[in-house]
XYZ file of C-alpha atoms in Angstrom:
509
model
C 21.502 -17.000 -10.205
C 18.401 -14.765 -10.259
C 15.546 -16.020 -8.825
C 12.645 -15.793 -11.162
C 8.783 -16.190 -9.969
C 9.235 -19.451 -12.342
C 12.587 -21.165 -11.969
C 12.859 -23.519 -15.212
C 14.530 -27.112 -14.391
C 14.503 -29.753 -16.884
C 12.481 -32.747 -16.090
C 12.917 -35.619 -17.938
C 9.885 -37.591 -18.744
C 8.718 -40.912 -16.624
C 6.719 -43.876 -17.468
C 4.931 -44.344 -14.255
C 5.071 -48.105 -13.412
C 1.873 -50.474 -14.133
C 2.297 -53.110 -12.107
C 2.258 -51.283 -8.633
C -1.135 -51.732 -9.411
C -2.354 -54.738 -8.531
C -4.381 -55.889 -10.770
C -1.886 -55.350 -13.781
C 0.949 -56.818 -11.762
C 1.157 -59.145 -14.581
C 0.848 -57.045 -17.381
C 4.334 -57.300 -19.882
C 5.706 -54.472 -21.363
C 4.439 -56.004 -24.864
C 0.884 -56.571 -23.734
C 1.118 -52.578 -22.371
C 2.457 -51.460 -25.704
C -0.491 -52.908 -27.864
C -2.973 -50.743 -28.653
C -6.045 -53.279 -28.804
C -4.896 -54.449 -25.123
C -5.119 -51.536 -24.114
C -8.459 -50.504 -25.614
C -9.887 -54.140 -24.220
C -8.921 -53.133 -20.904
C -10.427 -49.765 -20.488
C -12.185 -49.167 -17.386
C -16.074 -47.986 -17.758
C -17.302 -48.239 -14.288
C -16.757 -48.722 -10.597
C -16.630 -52.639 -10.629
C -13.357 -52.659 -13.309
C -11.286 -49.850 -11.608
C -11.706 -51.865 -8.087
C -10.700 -54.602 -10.211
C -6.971 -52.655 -11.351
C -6.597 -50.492 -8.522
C -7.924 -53.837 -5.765
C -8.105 -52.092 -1.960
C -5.934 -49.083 -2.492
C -9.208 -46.799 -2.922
C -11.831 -46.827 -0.185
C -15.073 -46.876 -0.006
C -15.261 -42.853 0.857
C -14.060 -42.293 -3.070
C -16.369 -45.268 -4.853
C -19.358 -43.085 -2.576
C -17.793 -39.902 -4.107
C -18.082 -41.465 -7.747
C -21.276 -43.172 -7.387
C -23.048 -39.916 -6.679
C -21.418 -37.932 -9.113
C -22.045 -40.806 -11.768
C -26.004 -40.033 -10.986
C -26.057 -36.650 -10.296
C -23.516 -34.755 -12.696
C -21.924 -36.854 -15.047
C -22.233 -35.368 -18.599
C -19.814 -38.014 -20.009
C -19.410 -41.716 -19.732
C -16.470 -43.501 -17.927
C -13.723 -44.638 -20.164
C -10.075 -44.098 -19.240
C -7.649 -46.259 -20.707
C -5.078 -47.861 -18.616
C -2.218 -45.553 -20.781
C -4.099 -42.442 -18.688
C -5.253 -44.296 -15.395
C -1.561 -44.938 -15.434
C -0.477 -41.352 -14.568
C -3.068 -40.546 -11.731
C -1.242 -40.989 -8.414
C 1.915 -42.293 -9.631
C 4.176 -41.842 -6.745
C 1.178 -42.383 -3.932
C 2.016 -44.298 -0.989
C 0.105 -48.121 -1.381
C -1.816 -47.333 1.654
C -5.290 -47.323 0.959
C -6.442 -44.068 3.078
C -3.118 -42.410 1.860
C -3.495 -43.708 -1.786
C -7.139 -42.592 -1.757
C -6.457 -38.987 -0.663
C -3.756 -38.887 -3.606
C -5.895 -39.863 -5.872
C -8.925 -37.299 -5.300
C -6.170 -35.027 -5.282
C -4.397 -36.200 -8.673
C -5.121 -33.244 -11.591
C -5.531 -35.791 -13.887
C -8.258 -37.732 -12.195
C -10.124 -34.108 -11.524
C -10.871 -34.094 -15.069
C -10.872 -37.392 -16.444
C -12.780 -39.272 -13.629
C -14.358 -36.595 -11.741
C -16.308 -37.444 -8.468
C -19.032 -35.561 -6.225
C -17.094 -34.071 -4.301
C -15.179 -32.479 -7.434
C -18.013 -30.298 -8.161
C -19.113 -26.598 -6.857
C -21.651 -27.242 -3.935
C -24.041 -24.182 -5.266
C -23.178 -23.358 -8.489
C -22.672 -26.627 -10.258
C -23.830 -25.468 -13.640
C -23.696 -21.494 -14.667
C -27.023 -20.490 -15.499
C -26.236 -20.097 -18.874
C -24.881 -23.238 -19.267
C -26.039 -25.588 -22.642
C -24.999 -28.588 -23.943
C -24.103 -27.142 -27.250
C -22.183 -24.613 -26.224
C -20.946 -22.823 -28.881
C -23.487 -23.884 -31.506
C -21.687 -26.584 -33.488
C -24.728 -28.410 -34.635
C -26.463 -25.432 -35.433
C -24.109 -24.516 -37.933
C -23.935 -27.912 -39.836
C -24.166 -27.203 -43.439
C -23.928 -30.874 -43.625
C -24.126 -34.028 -40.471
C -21.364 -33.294 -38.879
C -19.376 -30.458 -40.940
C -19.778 -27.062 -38.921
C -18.945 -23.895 -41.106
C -18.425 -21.634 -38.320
C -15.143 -19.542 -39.793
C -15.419 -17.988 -43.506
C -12.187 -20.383 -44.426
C -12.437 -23.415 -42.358
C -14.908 -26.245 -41.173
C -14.946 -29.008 -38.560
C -15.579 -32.049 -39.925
C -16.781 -34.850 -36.998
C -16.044 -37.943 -38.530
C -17.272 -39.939 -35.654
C -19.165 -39.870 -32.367
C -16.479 -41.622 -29.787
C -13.228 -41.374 -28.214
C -10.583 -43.818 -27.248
C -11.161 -42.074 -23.763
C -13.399 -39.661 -22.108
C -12.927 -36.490 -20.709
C -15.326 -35.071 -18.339
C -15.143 -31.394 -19.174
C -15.865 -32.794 -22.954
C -16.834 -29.531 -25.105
C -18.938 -31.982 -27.253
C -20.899 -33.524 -24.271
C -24.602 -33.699 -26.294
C -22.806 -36.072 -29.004
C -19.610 -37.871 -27.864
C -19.940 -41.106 -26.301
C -23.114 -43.226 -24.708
C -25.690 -41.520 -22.868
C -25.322 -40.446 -19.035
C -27.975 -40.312 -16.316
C -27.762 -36.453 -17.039
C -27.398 -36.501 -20.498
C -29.162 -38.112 -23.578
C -26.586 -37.800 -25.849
C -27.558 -36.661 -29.760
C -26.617 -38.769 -31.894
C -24.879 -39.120 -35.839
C -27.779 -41.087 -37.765
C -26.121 -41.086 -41.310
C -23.802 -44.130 -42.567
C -20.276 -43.184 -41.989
C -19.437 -43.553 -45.998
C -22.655 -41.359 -46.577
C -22.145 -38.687 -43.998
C -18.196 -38.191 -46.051
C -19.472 -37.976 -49.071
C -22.004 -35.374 -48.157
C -18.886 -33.856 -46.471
C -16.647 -33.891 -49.585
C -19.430 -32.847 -51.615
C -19.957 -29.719 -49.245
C -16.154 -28.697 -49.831
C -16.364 -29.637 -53.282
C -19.148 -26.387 -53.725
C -17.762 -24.275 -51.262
C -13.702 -23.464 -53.072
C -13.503 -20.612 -49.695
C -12.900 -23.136 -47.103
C -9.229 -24.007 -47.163
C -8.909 -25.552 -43.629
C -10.467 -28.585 -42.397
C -10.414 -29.732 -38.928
C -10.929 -33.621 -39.344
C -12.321 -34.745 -35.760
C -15.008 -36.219 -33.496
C -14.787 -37.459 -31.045
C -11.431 -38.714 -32.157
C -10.201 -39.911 -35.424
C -8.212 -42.712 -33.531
C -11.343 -44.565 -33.522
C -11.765 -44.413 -37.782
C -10.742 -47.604 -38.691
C -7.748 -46.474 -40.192
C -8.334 -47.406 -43.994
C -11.670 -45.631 -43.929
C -9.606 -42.857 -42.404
C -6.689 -42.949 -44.919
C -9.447 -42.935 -47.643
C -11.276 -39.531 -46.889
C -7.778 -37.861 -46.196
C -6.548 -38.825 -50.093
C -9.826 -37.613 -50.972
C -9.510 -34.333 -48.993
C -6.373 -33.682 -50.560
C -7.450 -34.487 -54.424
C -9.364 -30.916 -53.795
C -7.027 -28.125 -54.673
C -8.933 -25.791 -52.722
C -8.064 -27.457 -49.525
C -4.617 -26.465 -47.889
C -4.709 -27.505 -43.971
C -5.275 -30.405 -42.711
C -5.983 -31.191 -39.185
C -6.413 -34.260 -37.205
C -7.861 -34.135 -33.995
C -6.203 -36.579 -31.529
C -6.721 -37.446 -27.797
C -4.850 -40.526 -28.460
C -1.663 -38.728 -28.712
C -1.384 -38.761 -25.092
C -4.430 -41.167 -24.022
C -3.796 -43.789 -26.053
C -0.176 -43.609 -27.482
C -0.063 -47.125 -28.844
C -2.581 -46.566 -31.459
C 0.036 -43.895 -33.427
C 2.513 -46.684 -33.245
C 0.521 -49.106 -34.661
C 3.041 -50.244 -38.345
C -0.138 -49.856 -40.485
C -1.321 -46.852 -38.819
C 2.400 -45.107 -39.042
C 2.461 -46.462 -42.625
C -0.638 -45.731 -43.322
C 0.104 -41.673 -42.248
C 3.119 -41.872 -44.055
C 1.312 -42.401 -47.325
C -0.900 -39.341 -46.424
C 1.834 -37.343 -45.580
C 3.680 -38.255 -48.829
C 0.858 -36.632 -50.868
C 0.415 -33.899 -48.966
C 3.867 -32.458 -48.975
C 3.742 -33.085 -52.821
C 0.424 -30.904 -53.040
C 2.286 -28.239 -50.428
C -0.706 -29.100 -48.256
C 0.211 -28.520 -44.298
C -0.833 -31.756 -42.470
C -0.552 -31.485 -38.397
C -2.496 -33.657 -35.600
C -3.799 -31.937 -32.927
C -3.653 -33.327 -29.465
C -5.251 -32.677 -25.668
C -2.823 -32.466 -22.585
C -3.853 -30.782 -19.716
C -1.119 -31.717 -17.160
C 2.792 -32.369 -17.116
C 1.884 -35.779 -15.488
C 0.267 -37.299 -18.812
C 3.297 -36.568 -20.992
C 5.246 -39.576 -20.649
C 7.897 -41.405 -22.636
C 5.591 -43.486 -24.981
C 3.616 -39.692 -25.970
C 6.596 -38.584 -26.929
C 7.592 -41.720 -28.940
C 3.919 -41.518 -30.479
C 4.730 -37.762 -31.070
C 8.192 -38.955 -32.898
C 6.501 -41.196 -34.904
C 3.902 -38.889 -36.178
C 6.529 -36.529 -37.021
C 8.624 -38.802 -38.947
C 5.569 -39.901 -40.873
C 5.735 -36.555 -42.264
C 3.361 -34.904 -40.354
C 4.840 -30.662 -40.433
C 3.635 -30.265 -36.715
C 2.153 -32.034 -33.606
C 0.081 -29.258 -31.631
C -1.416 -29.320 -28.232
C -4.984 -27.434 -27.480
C -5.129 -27.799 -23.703
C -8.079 -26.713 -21.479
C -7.601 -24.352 -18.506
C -9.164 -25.641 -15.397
C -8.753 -24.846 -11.943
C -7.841 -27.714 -10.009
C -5.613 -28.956 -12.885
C -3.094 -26.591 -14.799
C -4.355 -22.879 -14.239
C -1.586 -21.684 -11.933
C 1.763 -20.372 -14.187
C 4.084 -23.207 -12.734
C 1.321 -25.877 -14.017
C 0.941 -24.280 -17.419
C 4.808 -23.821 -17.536
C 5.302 -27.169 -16.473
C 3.186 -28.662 -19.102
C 4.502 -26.912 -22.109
C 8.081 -27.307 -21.282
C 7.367 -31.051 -21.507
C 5.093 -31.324 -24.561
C 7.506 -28.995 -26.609
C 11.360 -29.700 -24.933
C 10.455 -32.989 -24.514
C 7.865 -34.358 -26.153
C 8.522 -32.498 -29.573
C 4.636 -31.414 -28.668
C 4.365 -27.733 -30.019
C 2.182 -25.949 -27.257
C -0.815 -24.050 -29.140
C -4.008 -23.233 -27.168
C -5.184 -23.187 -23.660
C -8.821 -22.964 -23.964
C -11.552 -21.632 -20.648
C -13.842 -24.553 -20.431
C -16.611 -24.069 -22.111
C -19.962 -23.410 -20.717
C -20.958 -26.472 -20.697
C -23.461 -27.964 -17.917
C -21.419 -29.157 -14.571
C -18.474 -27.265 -14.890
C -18.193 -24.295 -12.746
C -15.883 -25.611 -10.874
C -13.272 -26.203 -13.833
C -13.730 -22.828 -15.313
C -11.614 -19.516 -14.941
C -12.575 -16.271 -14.591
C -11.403 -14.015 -17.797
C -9.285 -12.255 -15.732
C -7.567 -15.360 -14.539
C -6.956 -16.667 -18.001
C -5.918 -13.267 -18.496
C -3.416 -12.934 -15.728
C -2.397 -16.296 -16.666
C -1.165 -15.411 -19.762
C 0.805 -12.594 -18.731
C 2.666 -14.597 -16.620
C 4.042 -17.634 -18.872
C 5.045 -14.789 -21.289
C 8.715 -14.707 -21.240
C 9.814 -18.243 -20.453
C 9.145 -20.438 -23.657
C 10.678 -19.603 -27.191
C 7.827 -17.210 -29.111
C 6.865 -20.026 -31.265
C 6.027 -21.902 -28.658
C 4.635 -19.899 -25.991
C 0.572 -21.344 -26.196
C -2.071 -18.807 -26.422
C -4.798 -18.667 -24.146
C -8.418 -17.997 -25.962
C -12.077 -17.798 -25.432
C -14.186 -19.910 -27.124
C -17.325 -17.372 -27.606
C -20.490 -18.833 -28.852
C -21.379 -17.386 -32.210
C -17.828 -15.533 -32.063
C -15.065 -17.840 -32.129
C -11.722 -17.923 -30.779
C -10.446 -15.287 -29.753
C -7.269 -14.207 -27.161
C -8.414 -13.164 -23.659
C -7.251 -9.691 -24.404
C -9.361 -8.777 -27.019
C -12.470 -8.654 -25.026
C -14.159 -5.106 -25.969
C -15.640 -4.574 -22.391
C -15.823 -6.520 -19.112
C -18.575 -6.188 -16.223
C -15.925 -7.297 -12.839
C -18.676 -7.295 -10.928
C -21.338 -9.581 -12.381
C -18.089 -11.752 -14.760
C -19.666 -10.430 -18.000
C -17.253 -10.073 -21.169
C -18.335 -8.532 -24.299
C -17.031 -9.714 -27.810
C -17.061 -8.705 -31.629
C -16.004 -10.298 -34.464
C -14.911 -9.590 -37.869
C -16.660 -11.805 -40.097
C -20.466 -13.528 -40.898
C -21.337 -17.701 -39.699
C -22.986 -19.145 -42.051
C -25.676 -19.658 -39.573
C -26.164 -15.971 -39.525
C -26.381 -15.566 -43.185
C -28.906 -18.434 -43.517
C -31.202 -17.456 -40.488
C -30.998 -13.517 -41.603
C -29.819 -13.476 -45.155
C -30.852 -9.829 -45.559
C -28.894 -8.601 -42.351
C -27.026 -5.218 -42.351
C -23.534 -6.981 -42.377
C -21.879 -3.672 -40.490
C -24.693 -4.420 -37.593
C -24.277 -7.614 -37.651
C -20.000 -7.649 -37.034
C -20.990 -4.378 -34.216
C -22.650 -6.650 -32.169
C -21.082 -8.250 -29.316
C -21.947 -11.295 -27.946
C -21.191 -12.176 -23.686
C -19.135 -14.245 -21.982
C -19.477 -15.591 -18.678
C -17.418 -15.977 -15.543
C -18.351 -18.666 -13.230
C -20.110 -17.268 -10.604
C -18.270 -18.460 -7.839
C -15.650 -16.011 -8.833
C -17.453 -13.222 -8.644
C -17.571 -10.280 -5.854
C -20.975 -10.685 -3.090
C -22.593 -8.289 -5.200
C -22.276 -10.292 -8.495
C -23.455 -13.224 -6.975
C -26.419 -11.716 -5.755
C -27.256 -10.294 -8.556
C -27.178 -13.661 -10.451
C -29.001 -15.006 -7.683
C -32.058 -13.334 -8.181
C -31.865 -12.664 -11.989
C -30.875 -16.233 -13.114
C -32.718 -18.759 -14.803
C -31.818 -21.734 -17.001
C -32.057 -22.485 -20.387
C -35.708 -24.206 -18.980
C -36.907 -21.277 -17.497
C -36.207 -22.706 -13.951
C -34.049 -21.020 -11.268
C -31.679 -22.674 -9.265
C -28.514 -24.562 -9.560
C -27.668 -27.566 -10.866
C -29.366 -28.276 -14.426
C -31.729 -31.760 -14.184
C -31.495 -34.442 -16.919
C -30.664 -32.643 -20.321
C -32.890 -34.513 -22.952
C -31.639 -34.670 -26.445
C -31.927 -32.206 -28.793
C -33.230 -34.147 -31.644
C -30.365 -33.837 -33.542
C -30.964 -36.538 -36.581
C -28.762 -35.206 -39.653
C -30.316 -31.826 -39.184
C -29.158 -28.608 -37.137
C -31.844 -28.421 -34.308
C -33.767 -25.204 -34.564
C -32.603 -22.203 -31.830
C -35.268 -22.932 -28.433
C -36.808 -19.767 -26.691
C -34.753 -19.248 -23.394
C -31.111 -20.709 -24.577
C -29.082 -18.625 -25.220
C -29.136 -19.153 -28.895
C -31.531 -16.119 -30.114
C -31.176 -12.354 -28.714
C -28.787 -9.448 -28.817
C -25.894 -8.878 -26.294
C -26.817 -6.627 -23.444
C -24.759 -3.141 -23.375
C -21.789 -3.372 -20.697
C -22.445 -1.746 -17.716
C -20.869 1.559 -17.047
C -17.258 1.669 -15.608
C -16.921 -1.744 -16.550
C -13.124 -2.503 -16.369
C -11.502 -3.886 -19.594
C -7.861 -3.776 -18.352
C -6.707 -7.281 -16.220
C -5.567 -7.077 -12.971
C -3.895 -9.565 -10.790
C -7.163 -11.323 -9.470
C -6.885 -12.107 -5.452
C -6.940 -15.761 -5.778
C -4.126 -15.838 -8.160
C -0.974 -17.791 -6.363
């Protein structure tokens, strides 16, 4: 047999056992399999996990958590006991050996992320925001971003069944942080849909719409069932998406009768209109994909959903070596009936630098799960680029090595464009490229000098980690662009001899 740098053996999938835990040493299989047990028994702080997990941790990690909790938490706690579950599932029930496990678990790293966790001098990139790429800024409606000339996200609600901490929508999802003051929705639920549908009901160009959050596994399903039928009585809409955490979070939900039923009703309609409906779902490690996923996957699918898709995030620590990333997708798609899709770079978001990958990680990365998963199912790895888009890690137009600065174009006009500059030469506008940013720790000396003594935050202030991030006074409005952001200005030229071509970075296994 040839040896290959990634040797492919199946794996079957595990449910890890609850009740070496002691305090669910009671728990039945039926009380684990219902979904409101397991949303009543969610863990939101330090006093409830000692509580499941009794003296297996030590006091070294609660330390570890408490100081992240008030120093760099952009999300609240809230892990289900579905994903709790899969963190240190084969650890030794010693408490110092259980405790190292568990720091070390890739799951925990993103999902309950401690002190320690985070980059001891670059804990936020300078150009870190808490709207990232924009979202509310585009809202032609509360809640409905018209970003791409064909599709919207439409955020149906402001919470998930679960939290992650490297959450993309940190400034709106879930209750406020000592960091963070979270935005917030302000309009009635019914109210903010029926600006939503009215919105697509004007605009006949947008044929794709994202329905998400947070997570639509916390829309009480008949108010969710409604606003699907209604999505689909417009014949100018042909995608549907639902976006899903609970896929592998919170399983039980999907398997809920009148939630399946319920689907199966939308999915009825929707392959009579020829309208695709898939769910979208967030796996980051092999570890989370477990039995009842794929049974929640298999139910979804047999509603009549066409597809169940997986947008990961790449983050060191957790996947971003090839045998992680391989490992994953050969269990969401040959065993999970999970189709892998996207592996997105965390997003600049504030207190993340140590998650994030260079560009030409990513890049390296995806050069080297090429070849191993059928085409259809090999995931591609993109860029989120504020005011760009997605876009592959290849198509970068220029990259600065040395100070981790991409350079990106794209081929069509945001509607935030058109309404802040309606008289805009459209050919200047679609030449202009917009940066990226490695984090700096990845960087040569040289780069992270330079940042060093050039860098400031969106406040003006130089240094390192970003102080409490007030709200943004979002209140059914877009907020308006603030000097200093990142949200006005043109894209600096790249630098001269600038590489564009990846190479095999030196911290690559």
């Amino acid at each position: 047999m040839i040896r290959q740098p990634y040797q492919y053996a199946r794996s079957p999938l595990t449910e890890p056992d609850w009740r070496r835990l002691p305090g669910w040493r009671r728990v039945t299989e039926r009380d684990w399999r219902d979904a409101q047990w397991q949303r009543a028994h969610c863990v939101k702080n330090a006093r409830q996990l000692r509580a499941v997990v009794g003296d297996l941790l030590t006091d070294r990690f609660y330390d570890d958590l408490a100081a992240d909790r008030a120093e760099f938490a952009t999300m609240a706690m809230l892990l289900t006991p579905q994903m709790l579950n899969t963190m240190a599932a084969g650890a030794d029930p010693v408490p110092a050996s259980f405790t190292e496990a568990f720091l070390a678990d890739p799951v925990r790293r993103y999902m309950l992320p401690v002190r320690s966790d985070r980059h001891p001098r670059w804990p936020s990139h300078p150009k870190a925001g808490r709207d990232s790429l924009h979202e509310a800024e585009m809202w032609v409606v509360e809640g409905l971003t018209h970003r791409y000339p064909t599709k919207v996200l439409a955020e149906l609600v402001a919470t998930c069944p679960q939290y992650c901490g490297h959450c993309t929508r940190m400034d709106l999802v879930g209750t406020s942080t000592p960091q963070v003051t979270k935005a917030r929705l302000v309009l009635r639920p019914r109210d903010r849909q029926e600006q939503m549908l009215d919105y697509l009901k004007r605009t006949p160009t947008v044929r794709d719409v994202v329905v998400s959050g947070g997570d639509v596994a916390n829309v009480p399903w008949p108010q969710l069932e409604t606003f699907l039928m209604r999505l689909l009585d417009l014949g100018s809409v042909r995608d549907i998406r639902l976006a899903s955490k609970a896929v592998v979070g919170l399983p039980q939900h999907w398997l809920q009768p009148e939630v399946a039923e319920g689907l199966g009703r939308v999915a009825a309609v929707a392959a009579r209109r020829a309208v695709n409906l898939a769910v979208h779902t967030h796996a980051n490690h092999a570890q989370s994909v477990t039995p009842l996923v794929a049974e929640a996957a298999r139910a979804l699918l047999d509603a009549g959903v066409r597809d169940v898709r997986n947008q990961g995030v790449l983050m060191r620590g957790v996947n971003a070596t090839p045998e992680d990333l391989l490992d994953l997708c050969f269990a969401l798609q040959g065993e999970a009936n999970i189709l892998p899709y996207y592996f997105y770079l965390c997003d600049l978001i504030p207190h993340a630098e140590h998650w994030r990958t260079s560009l030409h990680q990513a890049q390296w990365l995806q050069e080297a799960i090429m070849g191993y998963l059928p085409g259809y199912a090999t995931p591609r790895i993109v860029c989120d680029v504020p005011h760009v888009g997605k876009r592959w890690v290849h198509q970068a137009v220029a990259y600065d090595r040395e100070r981790g600065i991409s350079y990106w174009t794209k081929n069509y006009r945001t509607e935030l464009e058109i309404r802040q500059s309606p008289d805009a030469d459209p050919e200047a506008t679609l030449a202009r490229r917009h940066p990226y940013y490695d984090p700096l720790d990845t960087l040569p000396e040289s780069g992270r000098r330079w940042w060093a003594e050039h860098a400031q935050d969106q406040d003006g202030r130089t240094g390192t980690a970003l102080e409490t991030l007030p709200g943004d006074g979002r209140t059914g409005t877009a907020p308006e662009a603030r000097p200093g952001d990142g949200r006005t200005g043109t894209a600096p030229e790249a630098r001269p001899g600038a590489p564009s071509a990846p190479t095999a970075p030196e911290d690559s296994p």
